[in-house]
Amino acid sequence: MLAFTWDVDPLWVHFPSTWARLPVDGIRYYSLLYVLVFLGGYKLLDWQLRRAGADPEDAHDFVLYGVVAVLVGARLGHVLFYEWQRVVRDPLWSLEIHHGGLSSHGAALGLAVAMFAYTRRRRQSFVEGCDRFAFSAALGAILVRIGNLFNSEIVGKPTGSSWGVRFPRYDGYLDPPLRHPTQIYEALLGLCVLVLLLWADRRLGKERRPRGALISVFLALYFSGRFVLEFWKEVPLHETAAGLDAGQWLSIAPALAGWIGCSISRQRRIPARWNTIANVSDGTRQALDSPQK
């Protein structure tokens, strides 16, 4: 990799000075990329559900759940996992989401809660819903890290070599060090996971795949990758414990769940199915969920 400087203005549009009373000073690329996360995630979920013969409104109905889950979960995750002491000193700061501070682990947890509520209300399998949302999650992982790059945040440690990226908006403009571009690393990780999900979906027979396989592949690959990449990320000392940072500790459980889930889905081979009957009896559901012969 060649050495270069990343000095991009994070604001796509600057508001005029007469709008100084607004809590924001413009429209950020980061915000636009979040819009793409929601739109792209919706299209991928819609593709998965339509392929299963679901109602065209099924994916649309999840949008509100997803938007609230991402914003609330990501903010609460950042507050609880990374900035708890600051919230204790200034509780109202937790509401200032326009100043940044969103956690990908919090967003993932929020989406899991949202999917549980959504599938329970529609009398669907929670694991089935997660399977079909795995593609959207991978896309979100890519775009959010590109947003972090535009914000010159989530930077890597100095490379100590003649290659890397300078982030003057992070370090200041006086000879910033060459750093690992960990935002790009993680965006590429998300892209690799998305490609592997598409491959696994096809390899496992698309609608004949075993339930739980896709979300397990996503959790195993993405969070294992996150754990490794954190070693190159610049992390404040107060966020480390026993040689690992907060992001690594938070990645262990979902990564293990993913690897275990891969084994369970392969052994049990419960067939993938999105029930299209509005009111299905418990007996019928048991028949639908029984393993293939």
Short mmCIF file of C-alpha atoms in Angstrom, two decimals:
data_model
loop_
_atom_site.label_atom_id
_atom_site.label_comp_id
_atom_site.label_asym_id
_atom_site.label_seq_id
_atom_site.Cartn_x
_atom_site.Cartn_y
_atom_site.Cartn_z
CA MET A 1 0.00 0.00 0.00
CA LEU A 2 1.33 3.45 -0.87
CA ALA A 3 1.38 6.27 1.65
CA PHE A 4 -1.25 8.95 1.17
CA THR A 5 -3.16 11.58 3.13
CA TRP A 6 -6.90 11.43 3.82
CA ASP A 7 -8.10 14.98 4.38
CA VAL A 8 -11.69 14.89 3.13
CA ASP A 9 -14.25 17.30 4.56
CA PRO A 10 -16.81 15.09 6.37
CA LEU A 11 -19.60 17.51 5.43
CA TRP A 12 -21.23 16.97 2.05
CA VAL A 13 -23.25 20.19 2.45
CA HIS A 14 -22.41 23.09 4.77
CA PHE A 15 -25.33 25.00 6.24
CA PRO A 16 -25.07 28.82 6.02
CA SER A 17 -23.90 30.73 9.10
CA THR A 18 -27.42 32.15 9.50
CA TRP A 19 -28.51 28.64 10.53
CA ALA A 20 -26.06 28.61 13.45
CA ARG A 21 -28.80 27.80 15.97
CA LEU A 22 -29.32 24.36 14.44
CA PRO A 23 -27.70 21.49 16.38
CA VAL A 24 -25.82 20.42 13.21
CA ASP A 25 -23.66 22.42 10.83
CA GLY A 26 -24.41 20.49 7.65
CA ILE A 27 -25.16 17.14 6.04
CA ARG A 28 -22.43 14.55 6.52
CA TYR A 29 -21.41 11.80 4.17
CA TYR A 30 -21.81 9.55 7.20
CA SER A 31 -25.53 10.39 7.36
CA LEU A 32 -25.96 9.73 3.64
CA LEU A 33 -24.27 6.36 4.00
CA TYR A 34 -26.66 5.48 6.81
CA VAL A 35 -29.52 6.21 4.42
CA LEU A 36 -27.92 3.78 1.97
CA VAL A 37 -27.65 1.23 4.79
CA PHE A 38 -31.42 1.40 5.32
CA LEU A 39 -32.32 1.43 1.62
CA GLY A 40 -29.85 -1.28 0.63
CA GLY A 41 -30.70 -3.40 3.65
CA TYR A 42 -34.38 -3.18 2.79
CA LYS A 43 -33.78 -4.25 -0.83
CA LEU A 44 -31.69 -7.26 0.23
CA LEU A 45 -34.26 -8.37 2.80
CA ASP A 46 -37.04 -7.84 0.26
CA TRP A 47 -35.13 -10.03 -2.24
CA GLN A 48 -34.80 -12.81 0.31
CA LEU A 49 -38.43 -12.71 1.40
CA ARG A 50 -39.88 -12.45 -2.10
CA ARG A 51 -37.80 -15.43 -3.18
CA ALA A 52 -39.45 -17.41 -0.37
CA GLY A 53 -42.91 -16.38 -1.61
CA ALA A 54 -43.55 -13.94 1.23
CA ASP A 55 -46.03 -11.09 1.08
CA PRO A 56 -44.54 -8.01 -0.65
CA GLU A 57 -45.27 -6.02 2.51
CA ASP A 58 -43.21 -8.27 4.79
CA ALA A 59 -39.88 -6.51 4.17
CA HIS A 60 -41.56 -3.09 4.16
CA ASP A 61 -43.04 -3.75 7.60
CA PHE A 62 -39.58 -4.42 9.05
CA VAL A 63 -38.23 -1.00 8.01
CA LEU A 64 -39.55 0.87 11.06
CA TYR A 65 -38.30 -1.87 13.39
CA GLY A 66 -34.88 -1.77 11.73
CA VAL A 67 -34.42 2.01 11.71
CA VAL A 68 -35.35 2.39 15.38
CA ALA A 69 -33.25 -0.64 16.35
CA VAL A 70 -30.13 0.63 14.60
CA LEU A 71 -30.29 4.18 15.93
CA VAL A 72 -31.35 3.35 19.49
CA GLY A 73 -29.25 0.20 19.78
CA ALA A 74 -26.12 1.80 18.31
CA ARG A 75 -26.40 4.83 20.60
CA LEU A 76 -27.14 2.84 23.75
CA GLY A 77 -24.34 0.45 22.88
CA HIS A 78 -21.84 3.29 22.59
CA VAL A 79 -23.06 4.87 25.82
CA LEU A 80 -22.97 1.64 27.83
CA PHE A 81 -19.87 0.03 26.33
CA TYR A 82 -17.59 3.02 25.74
CA GLU A 83 -18.77 6.26 27.41
CA TRP A 84 -20.48 5.23 30.64
CA GLN A 85 -18.43 7.55 32.84
CA ARG A 86 -19.24 10.52 30.61
CA VAL A 87 -22.97 9.75 30.83
CA VAL A 88 -22.73 9.60 34.62
CA ARG A 89 -21.27 13.13 34.58
CA ASP A 90 -23.65 14.47 31.93
CA PRO A 91 -26.75 12.28 31.36
CA LEU A 92 -28.19 14.58 28.68
CA TRP A 93 -25.11 13.97 26.51
CA SER A 94 -26.50 10.50 25.68
CA LEU A 95 -29.24 12.23 23.64
CA GLU A 96 -26.78 14.23 21.51
CA ILE A 97 -26.60 11.65 18.75
CA HIS A 98 -25.82 14.36 16.17
CA HIS A 99 -22.33 14.64 17.69
CA GLY A 100 -21.58 11.01 16.81
CA GLY A 101 -21.01 7.99 18.98
CA LEU A 102 -22.64 4.85 17.54
CA SER A 103 -21.62 1.29 18.34
CA SER A 104 -21.81 -1.47 15.73
CA HIS A 105 -22.17 -4.07 18.50
CA GLY A 106 -25.07 -2.08 19.95
CA ALA A 107 -26.68 -1.85 16.53
CA ALA A 108 -26.35 -5.63 16.08
CA LEU A 109 -27.99 -6.26 19.46
CA GLY A 110 -30.75 -3.77 18.67
CA LEU A 111 -31.45 -5.47 15.35
CA ALA A 112 -31.63 -8.87 17.07
CA VAL A 113 -34.26 -7.52 19.47
CA ALA A 114 -36.14 -5.92 16.57
CA MET A 115 -36.08 -9.13 14.54
CA PHE A 116 -37.34 -11.10 17.54
CA ALA A 117 -40.28 -8.69 17.97
CA TYR A 118 -40.99 -8.64 14.23
CA THR A 119 -40.94 -12.41 13.72
CA ARG A 120 -42.92 -13.05 16.89
CA ARG A 121 -45.63 -10.65 15.75
CA ARG A 122 -45.80 -12.32 12.33
CA ARG A 123 -45.56 -15.84 13.78
CA GLN A 124 -42.32 -16.65 11.97
CA SER A 125 -39.10 -18.32 13.08
CA PHE A 126 -36.67 -15.85 14.65
CA VAL A 127 -33.68 -17.77 13.25
CA GLU A 128 -35.29 -17.77 9.80
CA GLY A 129 -35.70 -14.01 9.97
CA CYS A 130 -32.05 -13.59 11.00
CA ASP A 131 -30.95 -15.81 8.12
CA ARG A 132 -32.71 -13.62 5.60
CA PHE A 133 -31.37 -10.44 7.21
CA ALA A 134 -27.73 -11.59 7.17
CA PHE A 135 -27.08 -10.02 3.75
CA SER A 136 -28.42 -6.66 4.96
CA ALA A 137 -26.19 -6.84 8.04
CA ALA A 138 -23.10 -7.42 5.90
CA LEU A 139 -23.97 -4.47 3.66
CA GLY A 140 -24.42 -2.28 6.74
CA ALA A 141 -20.99 -3.32 8.03
CA ILE A 142 -19.43 -2.14 4.75
CA LEU A 143 -21.17 1.21 4.46
CA VAL A 144 -20.85 2.26 8.11
CA ARG A 145 -17.07 1.81 7.98
CA ILE A 146 -16.90 3.88 4.80
CA GLY A 147 -18.80 6.53 6.76
CA ASN A 148 -16.19 6.30 9.52
CA LEU A 149 -13.51 6.90 6.88
CA PHE A 150 -15.25 10.10 5.74
CA ASN A 151 -15.36 11.20 9.40
CA SER A 152 -11.64 10.41 9.86
CA GLU A 153 -12.52 8.28 12.90
CA ILE A 154 -11.95 4.68 14.02
CA VAL A 155 -8.37 5.03 12.79
CA GLY A 156 -5.61 2.45 13.08
CA LYS A 157 -2.37 2.49 15.00
CA PRO A 158 0.76 4.03 13.45
CA THR A 159 2.35 1.61 11.01
CA GLY A 160 5.90 2.50 12.03
CA SER A 161 6.84 2.19 8.39
CA SER A 162 6.81 4.15 5.13
CA TRP A 163 3.33 3.04 4.11
CA GLY A 164 -0.12 3.83 5.49
CA VAL A 165 -2.57 6.71 5.60
CA ARG A 166 -2.22 10.10 7.27
CA PHE A 167 -5.35 11.43 9.01
CA PRO A 168 -4.68 15.13 9.69
CA ARG A 169 -8.30 15.70 10.79
CA TYR A 170 -7.74 13.10 13.52
CA ASP A 171 -4.15 13.84 14.57
CA GLY A 172 -3.92 17.52 13.73
CA TYR A 173 -2.12 19.07 10.81
CA LEU A 174 1.45 19.00 12.17
CA ASP A 175 3.10 15.96 10.59
CA PRO A 176 0.48 13.27 11.35
CA PRO A 177 1.82 9.70 11.46
CA LEU A 178 1.13 7.04 8.87
CA ARG A 179 -1.62 4.80 10.26
CA HIS A 180 -3.35 1.56 9.40
CA PRO A 181 -6.60 2.47 7.57
CA THR A 182 -8.69 0.16 9.73
CA GLN A 183 -11.92 1.63 8.36
CA ILE A 184 -10.92 0.27 4.95
CA TYR A 185 -9.84 -3.04 6.47
CA GLU A 186 -13.25 -3.49 8.10
CA ALA A 187 -15.15 -2.37 4.99
CA LEU A 188 -13.24 -5.02 3.01
CA LEU A 189 -14.03 -7.55 5.74
CA GLY A 190 -17.74 -6.77 5.34
CA LEU A 191 -17.44 -7.09 1.55
CA CYS A 192 -15.75 -10.49 1.86
CA VAL A 193 -18.46 -11.68 4.25
CA LEU A 194 -21.20 -10.50 1.87
CA VAL A 195 -19.60 -12.33 -1.06
CA LEU A 196 -19.22 -15.50 1.03
CA LEU A 197 -22.86 -15.27 2.12
CA LEU A 198 -23.96 -15.11 -1.51
CA TRP A 199 -21.73 -18.09 -2.28
CA ALA A 200 -22.99 -20.06 0.74
CA ASP A 201 -26.61 -19.28 -0.11
CA ARG A 202 -26.12 -20.72 -3.59
CA ARG A 203 -23.96 -23.61 -2.43
CA LEU A 204 -26.51 -24.68 0.19
CA GLY A 205 -29.37 -24.70 -2.30
CA LYS A 206 -30.94 -21.26 -1.74
CA GLU A 207 -34.43 -22.07 -0.42
CA ARG A 208 -33.30 -25.62 0.37
CA ARG A 209 -30.56 -24.45 2.73
CA PRO A 210 -30.68 -25.47 6.41
CA ARG A 211 -32.16 -22.91 8.75
CA GLY A 212 -29.63 -20.94 10.74
CA ALA A 213 -26.77 -21.46 8.27
CA LEU A 214 -26.57 -17.92 6.88
CA ILE A 215 -26.77 -15.94 10.10
CA SER A 216 -24.24 -18.37 11.62
CA VAL A 217 -21.83 -17.77 8.72
CA PHE A 218 -22.22 -14.02 9.13
CA LEU A 219 -21.62 -14.06 12.90
CA ALA A 220 -18.69 -16.48 12.70
CA LEU A 221 -16.82 -14.72 9.89
CA TYR A 222 -17.57 -11.08 10.62
CA PHE A 223 -16.99 -11.06 14.36
CA SER A 224 -13.93 -13.32 14.13
CA GLY A 225 -12.56 -10.84 11.61
CA ARG A 226 -13.47 -7.92 13.86
CA PHE A 227 -11.62 -9.55 16.74
CA VAL A 228 -8.43 -9.82 14.68
CA LEU A 229 -8.60 -6.35 13.10
CA GLU A 230 -8.98 -4.70 16.50
CA PHE A 231 -5.29 -5.42 17.11
CA TRP A 232 -4.46 -2.74 14.52
CA LYS A 233 -7.00 -0.19 15.75
CA GLU A 234 -6.12 2.86 17.83
CA VAL A 235 -7.98 2.34 21.10
CA PRO A 236 -7.94 4.53 24.27
CA LEU A 237 -6.23 2.83 27.20
CA HIS A 238 -9.38 2.97 29.34
CA GLU A 239 -11.13 0.69 26.81
CA THR A 240 -8.74 -2.23 27.30
CA ALA A 241 -8.81 -5.09 29.79
CA ALA A 242 -6.58 -8.18 30.00
CA GLY A 243 -4.84 -7.17 26.78
CA LEU A 244 -8.06 -6.95 24.74
CA ASP A 245 -10.11 -3.88 23.89
CA ALA A 246 -13.86 -3.47 24.32
CA GLY A 247 -14.55 -4.30 20.67
CA GLN A 248 -12.73 -7.62 21.02
CA TRP A 249 -14.52 -8.61 24.21
CA LEU A 250 -17.85 -7.77 22.56
CA SER A 251 -16.95 -9.83 19.47
CA ILE A 252 -16.16 -13.07 21.30
CA ALA A 253 -19.74 -14.11 22.12
CA PRO A 254 -21.27 -13.52 18.64
CA ALA A 255 -18.27 -15.18 16.95
CA LEU A 256 -18.62 -18.28 19.14
CA ALA A 257 -22.39 -18.29 18.59
CA GLY A 258 -21.74 -18.23 14.85
CA TRP A 259 -19.31 -21.14 14.82
CA ILE A 260 -21.57 -23.20 17.09
CA GLY A 261 -24.58 -22.26 14.95
CA CYS A 262 -22.81 -23.48 11.80
CA SER A 263 -22.35 -26.89 13.41
CA ILE A 264 -25.91 -27.08 14.74
CA SER A 265 -27.54 -26.03 11.46
CA ARG A 266 -25.49 -28.64 9.60
CA GLN A 267 -26.45 -31.41 12.04
CA ARG A 268 -30.14 -30.62 12.46
CA ARG A 269 -30.84 -29.50 8.88
CA ILE A 270 -34.19 -27.87 9.63
CA PRO A 271 -35.36 -26.65 6.22
CA ALA A 272 -35.50 -22.94 5.51
CA ARG A 273 -39.08 -21.73 5.20
CA TRP A 274 -40.85 -18.38 5.46
CA ASN A 275 -44.43 -19.28 6.32
CA THR A 276 -46.85 -17.53 4.00
CA ILE A 277 -50.01 -18.56 5.84
CA ALA A 278 -51.34 -15.69 7.93
CA ASN A 279 -52.58 -17.84 10.80
CA VAL A 280 -50.78 -21.13 11.19
CA SER A 281 -51.61 -23.59 13.95
CA ASP A 282 -49.00 -24.90 16.33
CA GLY A 283 -49.28 -28.37 14.84
CA THR A 284 -48.72 -27.04 11.34
CA ARG A 285 -45.72 -25.02 12.52
CA GLN A 286 -44.18 -28.12 14.06
CA ALA A 287 -44.61 -29.92 10.75
CA LEU A 288 -43.05 -27.05 8.85
CA ASP A 289 -40.08 -26.93 11.21
CA SER A 290 -39.38 -30.67 11.21
CA PRO A 291 -36.04 -31.83 9.74
CA GLN A 292 -35.89 -32.95 6.12
CA LYS A 293 -35.93 -36.69 5.50
#
